[in-house]
Structure formats: C-alpha cells, structure tokens
Amino acid sequence: GLDGRVARLTGTASDFGAEYDSLADMVSFGLAPALVMYQWALSGLGKVGDDGAQVVLVSGPVAQPDPPGVTVLRVESARQMLAACEAALPADGAVCAAAVADWRTAREADQKMKKVPGQTPPPLDLALNPDILATLAKSPHRPRLLIGFAAETNDVIAHATAKLARKGCDWIIANDVAA
C-alpha cells in the first residue's frame, strides 16, 4: 500500500507567477502557477492562531502581495531558490511546491541573440538544475517534515511513490496534470 505518504491532488492554474529559468518544459511551465497557488496558501498555515510560528516563503515572481506575517524571499531561478531554501534552514517543516524546471540553458547570453536571415538557430546547450527537494532531504539541517509535489501525466501514483523514495522526503502530493 501507499502507507499514507502519497496523496493525490487535483488543481487548476491561476494568474499567479512562478519560478522560471531561461528554459522550462511544458509541464513545469504550465503547472507552476497552480503549485504556486498551493505554496502561497500553505504559507499562511503557520500564522493560524498566535502560536508564534515563523514562516518563510521562497517564491518565484508572482503578482500576489506578500502574505501578512510571512517572510518572503523572492527568486528567479532554481539556483537562487535552492540557495534561499538552504538559507532558511533549520526549519521544523518544508513544503516544496514550486514546479522547478529540470533543465536550464547552460549559458546565458549577455545580449540579445539576433536572428540572421538564412542562418539556422544557434545550438541550445542544457544544464541540469539543482534538485531542491533531494538536496534539502540530504541536508544536515533537514526539516523534520519534508513534503514534495509530483506533477505527473500518467501512472500518477506509481510515479509519485517512486519520487517519494528517490527524493528522500516524507510525503508527496501527487498532481495529475493531464486531468
């Protein structure tokens, strides 16, 4: 069985922004707004009541105002997001809901890349983005509860269960992005 550590979630996109890199796949780009909606909603959980919880929200570019009582760290790339998450440790819990692209361009152009009539596009070299969830799971300051999301288009529960084991987190929220 799933032993209660994999949950299925259905979400819809909104007008929220998201983390972005210079290259994003269709699933990450299309799903990111919905996950940011969940991430922002979850950031408010620590402010319920007067329990004194300190909440840090690491967020890509969004149109939302900062949630009250929450420290917001804004980032624009996966590498910046990882650095901000690591800087926010130690923490009792972390919900990693950003749909960070697996790949980015290996080199960023320092100026506009102009098209030249008759010339083919330049080659696009890719580099692997950091795996934020797996990195936090291996951190010496690992949160006691680490929750991740799995954006899947098929075999949702099987892929989410495999991700749970591969990433080393405690829970996975499986999001069927094909639904």
Short mmCIF file of C-alpha atoms in Angstrom, two decimals:
data_model
loop_
_atom_site.label_atom_id
_atom_site.label_comp_id
_atom_site.label_asym_id
_atom_site.label_seq_id
_atom_site.Cartn_x
_atom_site.Cartn_y
_atom_site.Cartn_z
CA GLY A 1 0.00 0.00 0.00
CA LEU A 2 0.87 3.66 -0.03
CA ASP A 3 1.15 3.86 3.78
CA GLY A 4 -0.45 7.31 3.76
CA ARG A 5 2.58 9.16 2.42
CA VAL A 6 1.30 9.75 -1.14
CA ALA A 7 -1.77 11.91 -1.67
CA ARG A 8 -3.45 12.73 -4.95
CA LEU A 9 -4.30 16.37 -5.66
CA THR A 10 -6.20 17.99 -8.49
CA GLY A 11 -5.54 21.65 -9.10
CA THR A 12 -6.23 24.38 -11.58
CA ALA A 13 -3.97 27.10 -12.89
CA SER A 14 -4.43 30.69 -11.82
CA ASP A 15 -2.92 34.05 -12.64
CA PHE A 16 -0.07 33.52 -10.17
CA GLY A 17 3.51 33.70 -11.39
CA ALA A 18 6.14 31.05 -10.78
CA GLU A 19 9.81 30.26 -10.59
CA TYR A 20 11.33 30.35 -14.03
CA ASP A 21 14.61 29.61 -15.67
CA SER A 22 15.69 30.51 -19.15
CA LEU A 23 14.17 27.20 -20.29
CA ALA A 24 11.18 25.34 -18.89
CA ASP A 25 9.39 22.24 -20.06
CA MET A 26 5.68 22.29 -20.84
CA VAL A 27 4.65 20.57 -17.63
CA SER A 28 6.76 22.78 -15.37
CA PHE A 29 5.74 25.98 -17.14
CA GLY A 30 2.06 25.08 -17.32
CA LEU A 31 1.77 23.64 -13.82
CA ALA A 32 3.86 26.17 -11.92
CA PRO A 33 1.04 28.69 -11.43
CA ALA A 34 -1.20 26.08 -9.79
CA LEU A 35 1.56 24.91 -7.48
CA VAL A 36 2.45 28.47 -6.53
CA MET A 37 -1.21 28.90 -5.55
CA TYR A 38 -0.87 25.92 -3.18
CA GLN A 39 2.52 27.12 -1.91
CA TRP A 40 1.17 30.58 -1.11
CA ALA A 41 -1.93 29.14 0.55
CA LEU A 42 0.19 26.77 2.64
CA SER A 43 2.48 29.59 3.75
CA GLY A 44 -0.43 31.03 5.72
CA LEU A 45 -0.82 27.86 7.80
CA GLY A 46 1.88 28.90 10.23
CA LYS A 47 0.01 32.08 11.06
CA VAL A 48 -3.14 30.35 12.32
CA GLY A 49 -3.65 31.49 15.89
CA ASP A 50 -0.97 33.14 17.94
CA ASP A 51 1.42 30.21 18.14
CA GLY A 52 4.46 32.33 17.27
CA ALA A 53 5.36 30.25 14.21
CA GLN A 54 7.83 31.84 11.84
CA VAL A 55 7.03 31.15 8.19
CA VAL A 56 9.44 31.72 5.30
CA LEU A 57 8.04 31.61 1.77
CA VAL A 58 10.59 31.21 -1.02
CA SER A 59 8.76 32.34 -4.13
CA GLY A 60 9.37 32.99 -7.78
CA PRO A 61 7.92 36.10 -9.41
CA VAL A 62 4.24 36.45 -8.53
CA ALA A 63 1.53 39.08 -8.77
CA GLN A 64 0.35 38.36 -5.23
CA PRO A 65 1.03 40.69 -2.31
CA ASP A 66 3.15 39.17 0.43
CA PRO A 67 1.09 37.19 2.94
CA PRO A 68 0.89 39.03 6.27
CA GLY A 69 3.31 37.84 8.94
CA VAL A 70 5.33 35.76 6.46
CA THR A 71 8.94 36.40 5.46
CA VAL A 72 9.04 36.27 1.66
CA LEU A 73 12.28 35.53 -0.20
CA ARG A 74 11.89 36.22 -3.94
CA VAL A 75 13.92 34.33 -6.50
CA GLU A 76 14.03 33.97 -10.29
CA SER A 77 15.93 30.74 -10.89
CA ALA A 78 16.27 27.24 -9.50
CA ARG A 79 19.77 28.00 -8.24
CA GLN A 80 18.52 31.07 -6.38
CA MET A 81 15.60 29.06 -4.99
CA LEU A 82 17.92 26.37 -3.64
CA ALA A 83 20.18 28.97 -2.02
CA ALA A 84 17.18 30.69 -0.39
CA CYS A 85 15.77 27.38 0.87
CA GLU A 86 19.11 26.39 2.37
CA ALA A 87 19.43 29.82 4.00
CA ALA A 88 16.01 29.34 5.61
CA LEU A 89 17.18 26.19 7.43
CA PRO A 90 16.91 24.89 10.06
CA ALA A 91 13.13 24.52 9.91
CA ASP A 92 10.57 22.21 11.50
CA GLY A 93 8.89 21.62 8.15
CA ALA A 94 9.18 22.48 4.48
CA VAL A 95 6.63 22.24 1.69
CA CYS A 96 8.39 22.22 -1.68
CA ALA A 97 5.62 23.11 -4.10
CA ALA A 98 7.44 25.00 -6.85
CA ALA A 99 7.46 23.37 -10.27
CA VAL A 100 11.13 24.00 -10.94
CA ALA A 101 12.28 23.15 -14.45
CA ASP A 102 14.65 20.18 -14.64
CA TRP A 103 16.83 21.95 -17.21
CA ARG A 104 18.15 25.45 -17.90
CA THR A 105 20.28 26.84 -20.69
CA ALA A 106 23.93 26.14 -19.99
CA ARG A 107 24.97 29.68 -20.89
CA GLU A 108 23.02 32.91 -20.64
CA ALA A 109 23.55 35.40 -23.42
CA ASP A 110 24.83 38.79 -22.28
CA GLN A 111 22.91 40.49 -25.07
CA LYS A 112 20.01 39.84 -27.40
CA MET A 113 20.63 36.95 -29.78
CA LYS A 114 19.57 38.43 -33.10
CA LYS A 115 18.29 36.29 -35.90
CA VAL A 116 20.17 36.49 -39.17
CA PRO A 117 18.18 35.81 -42.34
CA GLY A 118 19.12 32.42 -43.77
CA GLN A 119 21.04 31.35 -40.66
CA THR A 120 19.94 28.42 -38.54
CA PRO A 121 19.24 28.96 -34.85
CA PRO A 122 22.24 28.57 -32.56
CA PRO A 123 22.57 25.25 -30.72
CA LEU A 124 20.87 25.11 -27.35
CA ASP A 125 23.07 23.52 -24.69
CA LEU A 126 21.32 22.47 -21.50
CA ALA A 127 22.47 22.10 -17.90
CA LEU A 128 20.72 20.26 -15.11
CA ASN A 129 19.06 22.44 -12.48
CA PRO A 130 19.65 21.58 -8.82
CA ASP A 131 17.21 19.15 -7.22
CA ILE A 132 15.95 21.30 -4.36
CA LEU A 133 13.82 18.64 -2.66
CA ALA A 134 16.55 15.96 -2.73
CA THR A 135 19.16 18.48 -1.58
CA LEU A 136 17.05 19.52 1.42
CA ALA A 137 16.40 15.85 2.25
CA LYS A 138 20.18 15.23 2.45
CA SER A 139 20.96 18.42 4.35
CA PRO A 140 22.43 18.16 7.86
CA HIS A 141 19.70 20.71 8.75
CA ARG A 142 16.92 18.64 7.12
CA PRO A 143 13.44 19.74 8.18
CA ARG A 144 11.70 17.19 10.41
CA LEU A 145 8.80 17.10 7.93
CA LEU A 146 9.66 17.49 4.24
CA ILE A 147 6.80 17.50 1.71
CA GLY A 148 7.16 17.50 -2.05
CA PHE A 149 4.87 17.57 -5.07
CA ALA A 150 4.87 15.27 -8.10
CA ALA A 151 3.45 16.65 -11.34
CA GLU A 152 2.60 13.58 -13.39
CA THR A 153 0.84 12.93 -16.70
CA ASN A 154 0.45 9.15 -16.39
CA ASP A 155 0.73 6.40 -13.78
CA VAL A 156 0.39 9.17 -11.22
CA ILE A 157 0.52 7.12 -8.01
CA ALA A 158 3.32 4.82 -9.23
CA HIS A 159 5.50 7.75 -10.35
CA ALA A 160 4.77 9.73 -7.17
CA THR A 161 5.62 6.73 -4.98
CA ALA A 162 8.92 6.30 -6.83
CA LYS A 163 9.66 10.02 -6.41
CA LEU A 164 8.96 9.77 -2.69
CA ALA A 165 11.67 7.11 -2.35
CA ARG A 166 14.12 8.75 -4.78
CA LYS A 167 13.94 12.22 -3.25
CA GLY A 168 14.06 11.16 0.40
CA CYS A 169 11.15 13.29 1.54
CA ASP A 170 8.40 12.31 3.99
CA TRP A 171 5.28 12.97 1.93
CA ILE A 172 4.47 13.52 -1.75
CA ILE A 173 1.39 15.27 -3.08
CA ALA A 174 0.66 13.75 -6.50
CA ASN A 175 -0.84 16.17 -9.03
CA ASP A 176 -2.34 14.66 -12.19
CA VAL A 177 -1.53 17.41 -14.70
CA ALA A 178 -3.19 15.53 -17.56
CA ALA A 179 -6.61 15.66 -15.86
#
